[in-house]
Coordinates of C-alpha atoms and ligand atoms in Angstrom, one line a residue:
X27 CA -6.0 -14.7 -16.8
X28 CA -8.7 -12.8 -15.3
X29 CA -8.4 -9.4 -13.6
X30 CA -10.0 -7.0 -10.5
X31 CA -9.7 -3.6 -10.2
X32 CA -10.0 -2.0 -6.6
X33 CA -12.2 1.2 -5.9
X34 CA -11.4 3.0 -2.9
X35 CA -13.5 5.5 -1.7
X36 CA -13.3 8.2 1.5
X37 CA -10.9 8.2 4.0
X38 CA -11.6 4.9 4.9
X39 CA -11.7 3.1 1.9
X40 CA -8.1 4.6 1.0
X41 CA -6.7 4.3 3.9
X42 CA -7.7 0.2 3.9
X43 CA -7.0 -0.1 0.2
X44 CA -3.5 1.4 0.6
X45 CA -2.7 -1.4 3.6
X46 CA -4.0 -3.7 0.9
X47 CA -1.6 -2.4 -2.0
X48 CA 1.3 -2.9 0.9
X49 CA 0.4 -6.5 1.9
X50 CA 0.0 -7.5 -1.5
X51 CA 3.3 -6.7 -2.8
X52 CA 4.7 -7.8 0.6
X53 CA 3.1 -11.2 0.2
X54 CA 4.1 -11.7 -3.5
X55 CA 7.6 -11.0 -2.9
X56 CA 7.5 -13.8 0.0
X57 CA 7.0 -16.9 -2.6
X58 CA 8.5 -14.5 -5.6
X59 CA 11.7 -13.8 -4.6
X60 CA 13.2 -13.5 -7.9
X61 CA 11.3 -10.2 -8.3
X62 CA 9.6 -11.7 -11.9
X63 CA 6.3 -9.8 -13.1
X64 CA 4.1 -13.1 -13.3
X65 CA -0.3 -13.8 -14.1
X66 CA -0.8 -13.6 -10.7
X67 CA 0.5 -10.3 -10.0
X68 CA -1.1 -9.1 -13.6
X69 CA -4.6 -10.0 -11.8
X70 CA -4.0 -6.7 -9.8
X71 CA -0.9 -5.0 -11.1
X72 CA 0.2 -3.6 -14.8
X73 CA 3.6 -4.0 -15.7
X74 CA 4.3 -0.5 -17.1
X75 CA 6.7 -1.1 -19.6
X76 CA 5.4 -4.7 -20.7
X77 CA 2.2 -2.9 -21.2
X78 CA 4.1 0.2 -23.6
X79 CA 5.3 -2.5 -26.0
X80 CA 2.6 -2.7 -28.6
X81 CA 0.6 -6.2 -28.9
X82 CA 2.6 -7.6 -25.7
X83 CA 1.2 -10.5 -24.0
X84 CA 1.4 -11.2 -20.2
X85 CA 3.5 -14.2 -19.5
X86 CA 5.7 -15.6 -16.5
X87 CA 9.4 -14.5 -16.5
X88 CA 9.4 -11.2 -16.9
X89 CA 11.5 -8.4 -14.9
X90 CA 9.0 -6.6 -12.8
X91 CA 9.5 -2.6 -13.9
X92 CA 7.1 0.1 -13.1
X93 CA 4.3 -1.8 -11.2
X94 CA 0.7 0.2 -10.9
X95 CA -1.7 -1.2 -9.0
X96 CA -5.6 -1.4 -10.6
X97 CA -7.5 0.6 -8.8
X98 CA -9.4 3.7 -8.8
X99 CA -9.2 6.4 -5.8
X100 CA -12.1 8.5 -4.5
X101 CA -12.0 11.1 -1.8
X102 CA -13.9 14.0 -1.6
X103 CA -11.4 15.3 0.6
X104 CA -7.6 15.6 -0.6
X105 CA -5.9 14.7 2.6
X106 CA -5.4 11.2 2.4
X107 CA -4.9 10.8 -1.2
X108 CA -1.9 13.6 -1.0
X109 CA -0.7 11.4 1.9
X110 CA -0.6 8.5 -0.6
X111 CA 1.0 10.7 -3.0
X112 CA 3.8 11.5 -0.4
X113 CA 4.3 8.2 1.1
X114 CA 6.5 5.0 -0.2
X115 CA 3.3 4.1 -2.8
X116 CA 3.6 7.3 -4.7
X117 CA 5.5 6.0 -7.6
X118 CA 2.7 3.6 -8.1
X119 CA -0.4 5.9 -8.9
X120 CA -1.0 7.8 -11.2
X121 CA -2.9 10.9 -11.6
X122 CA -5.6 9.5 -14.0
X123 CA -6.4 7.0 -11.0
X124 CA -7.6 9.8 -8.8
X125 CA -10.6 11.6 -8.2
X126 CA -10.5 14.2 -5.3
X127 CA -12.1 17.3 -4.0
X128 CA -11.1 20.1 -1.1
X129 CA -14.1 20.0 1.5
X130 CA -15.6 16.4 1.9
X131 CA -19.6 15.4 2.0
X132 CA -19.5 16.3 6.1
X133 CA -20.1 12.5 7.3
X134 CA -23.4 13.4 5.4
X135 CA -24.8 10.3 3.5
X136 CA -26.7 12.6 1.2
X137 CA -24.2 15.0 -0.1
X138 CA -21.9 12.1 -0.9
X139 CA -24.6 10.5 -2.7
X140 CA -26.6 13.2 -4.1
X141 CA -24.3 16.1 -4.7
X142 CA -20.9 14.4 -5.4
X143 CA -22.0 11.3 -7.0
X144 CA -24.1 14.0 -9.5
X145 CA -21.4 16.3 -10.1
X146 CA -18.6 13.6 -10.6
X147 CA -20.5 10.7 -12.0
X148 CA -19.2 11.2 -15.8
X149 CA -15.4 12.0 -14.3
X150 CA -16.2 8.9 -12.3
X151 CA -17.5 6.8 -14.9
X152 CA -14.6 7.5 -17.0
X153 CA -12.1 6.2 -14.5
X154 CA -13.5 3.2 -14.0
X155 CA -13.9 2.5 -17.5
X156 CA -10.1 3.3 -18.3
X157 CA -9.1 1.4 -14.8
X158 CA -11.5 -1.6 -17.7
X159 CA -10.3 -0.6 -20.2
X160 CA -6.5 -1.9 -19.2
X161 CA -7.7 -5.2 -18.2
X162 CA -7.7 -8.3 -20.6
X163 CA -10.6 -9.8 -19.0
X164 CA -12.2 -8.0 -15.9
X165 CA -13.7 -10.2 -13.1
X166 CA -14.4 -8.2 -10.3
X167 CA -14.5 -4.7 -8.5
X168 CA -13.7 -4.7 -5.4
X169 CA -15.4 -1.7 -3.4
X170 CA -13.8 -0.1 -0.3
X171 CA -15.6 1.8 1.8
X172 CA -16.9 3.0 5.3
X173 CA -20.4 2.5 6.2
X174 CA -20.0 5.9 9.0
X175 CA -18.3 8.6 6.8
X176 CA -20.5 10.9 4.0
X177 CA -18.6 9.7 1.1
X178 CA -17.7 6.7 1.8
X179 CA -21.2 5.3 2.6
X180 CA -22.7 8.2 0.3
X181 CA -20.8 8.5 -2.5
X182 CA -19.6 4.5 -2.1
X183 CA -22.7 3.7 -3.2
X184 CA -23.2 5.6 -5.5
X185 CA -20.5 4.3 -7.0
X186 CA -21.4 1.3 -6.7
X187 CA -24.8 1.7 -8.6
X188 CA -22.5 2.9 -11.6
X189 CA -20.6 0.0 -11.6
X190 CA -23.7 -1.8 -11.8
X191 CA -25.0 0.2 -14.6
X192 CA -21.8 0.0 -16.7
X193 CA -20.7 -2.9 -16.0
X194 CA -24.0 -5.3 -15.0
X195 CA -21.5 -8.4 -15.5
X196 CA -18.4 -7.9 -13.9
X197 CA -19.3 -8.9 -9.8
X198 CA -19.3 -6.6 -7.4
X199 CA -17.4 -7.2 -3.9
X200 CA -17.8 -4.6 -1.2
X201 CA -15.7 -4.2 1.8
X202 CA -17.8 -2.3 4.4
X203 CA -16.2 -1.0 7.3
X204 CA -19.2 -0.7 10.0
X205 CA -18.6 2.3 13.2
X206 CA -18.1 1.2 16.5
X207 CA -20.5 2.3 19.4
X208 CA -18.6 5.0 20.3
X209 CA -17.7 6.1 16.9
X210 CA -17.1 10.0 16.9
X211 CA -19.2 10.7 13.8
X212 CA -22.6 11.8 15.2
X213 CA -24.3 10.8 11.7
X214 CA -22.7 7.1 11.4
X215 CA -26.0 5.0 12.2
X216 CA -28.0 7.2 9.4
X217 CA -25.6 6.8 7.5
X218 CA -24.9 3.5 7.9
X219 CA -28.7 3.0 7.1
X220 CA -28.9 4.7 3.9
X221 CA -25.8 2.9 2.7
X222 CA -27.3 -0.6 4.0
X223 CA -30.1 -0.4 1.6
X224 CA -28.1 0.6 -1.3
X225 CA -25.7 -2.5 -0.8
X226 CA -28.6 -4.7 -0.6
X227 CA -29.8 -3.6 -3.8
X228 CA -26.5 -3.3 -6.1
X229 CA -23.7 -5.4 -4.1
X230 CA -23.5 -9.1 -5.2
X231 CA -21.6 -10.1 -2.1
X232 CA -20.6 -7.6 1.0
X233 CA -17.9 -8.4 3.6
X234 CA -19.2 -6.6 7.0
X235 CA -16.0 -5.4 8.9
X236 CA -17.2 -4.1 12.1
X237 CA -14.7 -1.5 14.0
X238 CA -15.2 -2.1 17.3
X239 CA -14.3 -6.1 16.3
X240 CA -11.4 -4.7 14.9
X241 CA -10.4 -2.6 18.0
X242 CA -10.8 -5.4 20.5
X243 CA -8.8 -7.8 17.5
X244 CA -5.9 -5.9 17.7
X245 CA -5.9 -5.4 21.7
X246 CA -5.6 -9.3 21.4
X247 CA -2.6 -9.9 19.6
X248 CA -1.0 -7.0 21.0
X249 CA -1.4 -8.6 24.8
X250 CA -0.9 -11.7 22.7
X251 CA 2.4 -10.6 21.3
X252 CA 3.6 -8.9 24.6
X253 CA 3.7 -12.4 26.3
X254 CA 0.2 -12.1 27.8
X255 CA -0.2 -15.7 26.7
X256 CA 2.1 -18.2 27.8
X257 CA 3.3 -20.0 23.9
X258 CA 1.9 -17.3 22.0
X259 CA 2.8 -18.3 18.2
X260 CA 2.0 -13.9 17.2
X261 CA 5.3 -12.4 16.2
X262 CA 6.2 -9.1 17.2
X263 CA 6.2 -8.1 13.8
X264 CA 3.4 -10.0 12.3
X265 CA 1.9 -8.8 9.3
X266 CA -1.8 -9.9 10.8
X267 CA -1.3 -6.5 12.6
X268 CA 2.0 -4.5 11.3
X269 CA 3.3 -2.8 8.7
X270 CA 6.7 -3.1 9.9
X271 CA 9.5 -3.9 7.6
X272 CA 6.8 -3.4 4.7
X273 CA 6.2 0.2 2.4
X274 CA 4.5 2.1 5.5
X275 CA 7.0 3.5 7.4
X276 CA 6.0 4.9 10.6
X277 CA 2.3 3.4 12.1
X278 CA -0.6 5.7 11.5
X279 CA -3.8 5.4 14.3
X280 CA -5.8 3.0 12.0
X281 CA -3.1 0.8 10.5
X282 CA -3.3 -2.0 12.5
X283 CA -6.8 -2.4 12.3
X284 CA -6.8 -2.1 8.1
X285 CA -4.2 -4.7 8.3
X286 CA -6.4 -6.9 9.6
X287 CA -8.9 -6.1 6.8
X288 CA -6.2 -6.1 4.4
X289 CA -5.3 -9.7 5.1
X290 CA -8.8 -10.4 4.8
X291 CA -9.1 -9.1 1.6
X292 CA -5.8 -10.7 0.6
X293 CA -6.8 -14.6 1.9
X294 CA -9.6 -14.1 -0.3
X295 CA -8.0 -13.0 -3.6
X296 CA -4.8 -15.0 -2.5
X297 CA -5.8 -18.0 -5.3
X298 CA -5.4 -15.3 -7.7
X299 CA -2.6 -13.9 -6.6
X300 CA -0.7 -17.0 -5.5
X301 CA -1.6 -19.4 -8.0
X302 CA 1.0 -19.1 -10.0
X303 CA 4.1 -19.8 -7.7
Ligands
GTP401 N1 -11.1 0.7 10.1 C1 -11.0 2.0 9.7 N2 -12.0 2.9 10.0 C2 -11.9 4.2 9.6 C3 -10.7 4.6 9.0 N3 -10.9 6.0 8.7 C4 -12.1 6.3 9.1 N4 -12.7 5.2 9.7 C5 -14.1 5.1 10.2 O1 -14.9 5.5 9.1 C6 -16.0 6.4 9.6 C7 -15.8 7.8 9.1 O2 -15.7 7.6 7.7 P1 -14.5 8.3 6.8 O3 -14.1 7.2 5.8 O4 -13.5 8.9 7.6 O5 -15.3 9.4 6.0 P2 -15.3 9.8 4.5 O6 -15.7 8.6 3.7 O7 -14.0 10.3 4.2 O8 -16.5 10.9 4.4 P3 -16.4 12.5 4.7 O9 -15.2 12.7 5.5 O10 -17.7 12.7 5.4 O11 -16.4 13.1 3.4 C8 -15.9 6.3 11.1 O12 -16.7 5.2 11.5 C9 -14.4 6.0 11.4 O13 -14.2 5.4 12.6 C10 -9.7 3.7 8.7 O14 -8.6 4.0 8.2 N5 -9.9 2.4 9.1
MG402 MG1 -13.2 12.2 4.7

């Protein structure tokens, strides 16, 4: 059984990857009701205590325990990360997964890039390669990122250039969220730029998520949902949109909108996850 680890990185990229952790568990507990620790969930989860007992193997039928999610999280800012820590994920992490600082790269591409990804690229390197190190057989990363914000398009890609230069044969998916026209970071479109060419150079396959498509997606389904449309099939609660009834809690300003990209990311991995049930 293969598996992916997830790199989040900047508000952004945390803030999407977290909706993803969410939907994921949400989804496998759909078709898994019996609450059993099976290969697909190993693909983006470790069993904790299966993986304490020396020489275990991963097999279906066992009691899901401690679950942690693969993934490695990046913020030059503590913020969001602490808000992970504090919500209903923060048994999930832990703190050899993170990588945070106090004052952010200033939506500037080049302190992201430059001066993070050079003071932090050993601490980085060393979280990816023990976020590797736990996998049986690593397929894919999966990057998260904004194309608008200084570390996520900054130090994003530089991340991304490590992953190519330690790993040069695991593929490299990026999830790129693009700013809208009226996007209140003044930098976004230079930013945007400098991150553009990087991806083009180290990504082997990008998924462009624009904002403002996101915006008007979610002004849909919410007229939609409200009865706008005469035999509207969009639940009130539908996952597509809402975290309700899942490990949220209350609805922060951009969670319907990394839902969206959340279910994205999760009909694309959903063989993996799914294929066992
Ligand atoms: N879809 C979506 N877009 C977001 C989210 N958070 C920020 N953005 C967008 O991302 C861009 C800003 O990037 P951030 O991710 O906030 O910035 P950062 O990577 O933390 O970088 P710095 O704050 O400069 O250190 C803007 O275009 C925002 O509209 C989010 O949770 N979801
Ligand atoms: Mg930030």
């Amino acid at each position: 059984m293969t598996q992916s680890v997830v790199v989040q990185v900047g508000q952004c990229g945390n803030q999407v990857g977290c909706r993803f952790w969410d939907l994921a568990l949400r989804e496998h507990a759909h078709v898994n009701k019996k609450g059993l620790y099976d290969e697909a969930l190993s693909s983006f989860f470790r069993n904790m205590i299966l993986w304490k007992v020396p020489h275990a193997t991963v097999c279906a039928g066992l009691i899901l325990t401690h679950l942690n999610p693969q993934a490695v999280l990046v913020d030059m800012e503590e913020g969001v990360v602490n808000e992970i820590l504090q919500g209903p994920l923060r048994e999930m992490f832990d703190s050899t997964q993170l990588l945070t600082d106090v004052s952010g790269s200033g939506n500037n591409w080049a302190v992201g890039h430059m001066t993070y990804g050079s003071a932090y690229r050993e601490q980085i390197v060393d979280k990816l390669r023990k976020a590797a190190e736990h996998c049986d057989c690593l397929q894919c990363f999966f990057l998260i990122h904004s194309m608008g914000g200084g570390t996520g398009s900054g130090l994003g890609t530089r991340v991304l250039s490590l992953l190519e230069e330690e790993f040069p044969e695991v593929c490299r998916i990026v999830t790129s969220i693009y700013p809208s026209a009226e996007d209140d970071v003044i930098t976004s479109p230079y930013n945007s730029v400098l991150a553009m060419r990087e991806l083009t150079e180290h990504a082997d396959c990008v998924l462009p998520v624009e904002n403002q498509s996101l915006v008007d997606i979610v002004d849909k389904i919410k007229h939609m949902s409200h009865g706008g449309k005469p035999g509207s099939a969009i639940k009130r609660d539908s996952t597509i949109i809402s975290g309700q009834g899942g490990l949220s809690g209350t609805e922060k300003p951009f969670d319907a909108m990394n839902n969206i990209v959340a279910n994205l990311l999760l009909n694309i991995t959903s063989e993996v996850l799914l294929k066992q049930v």
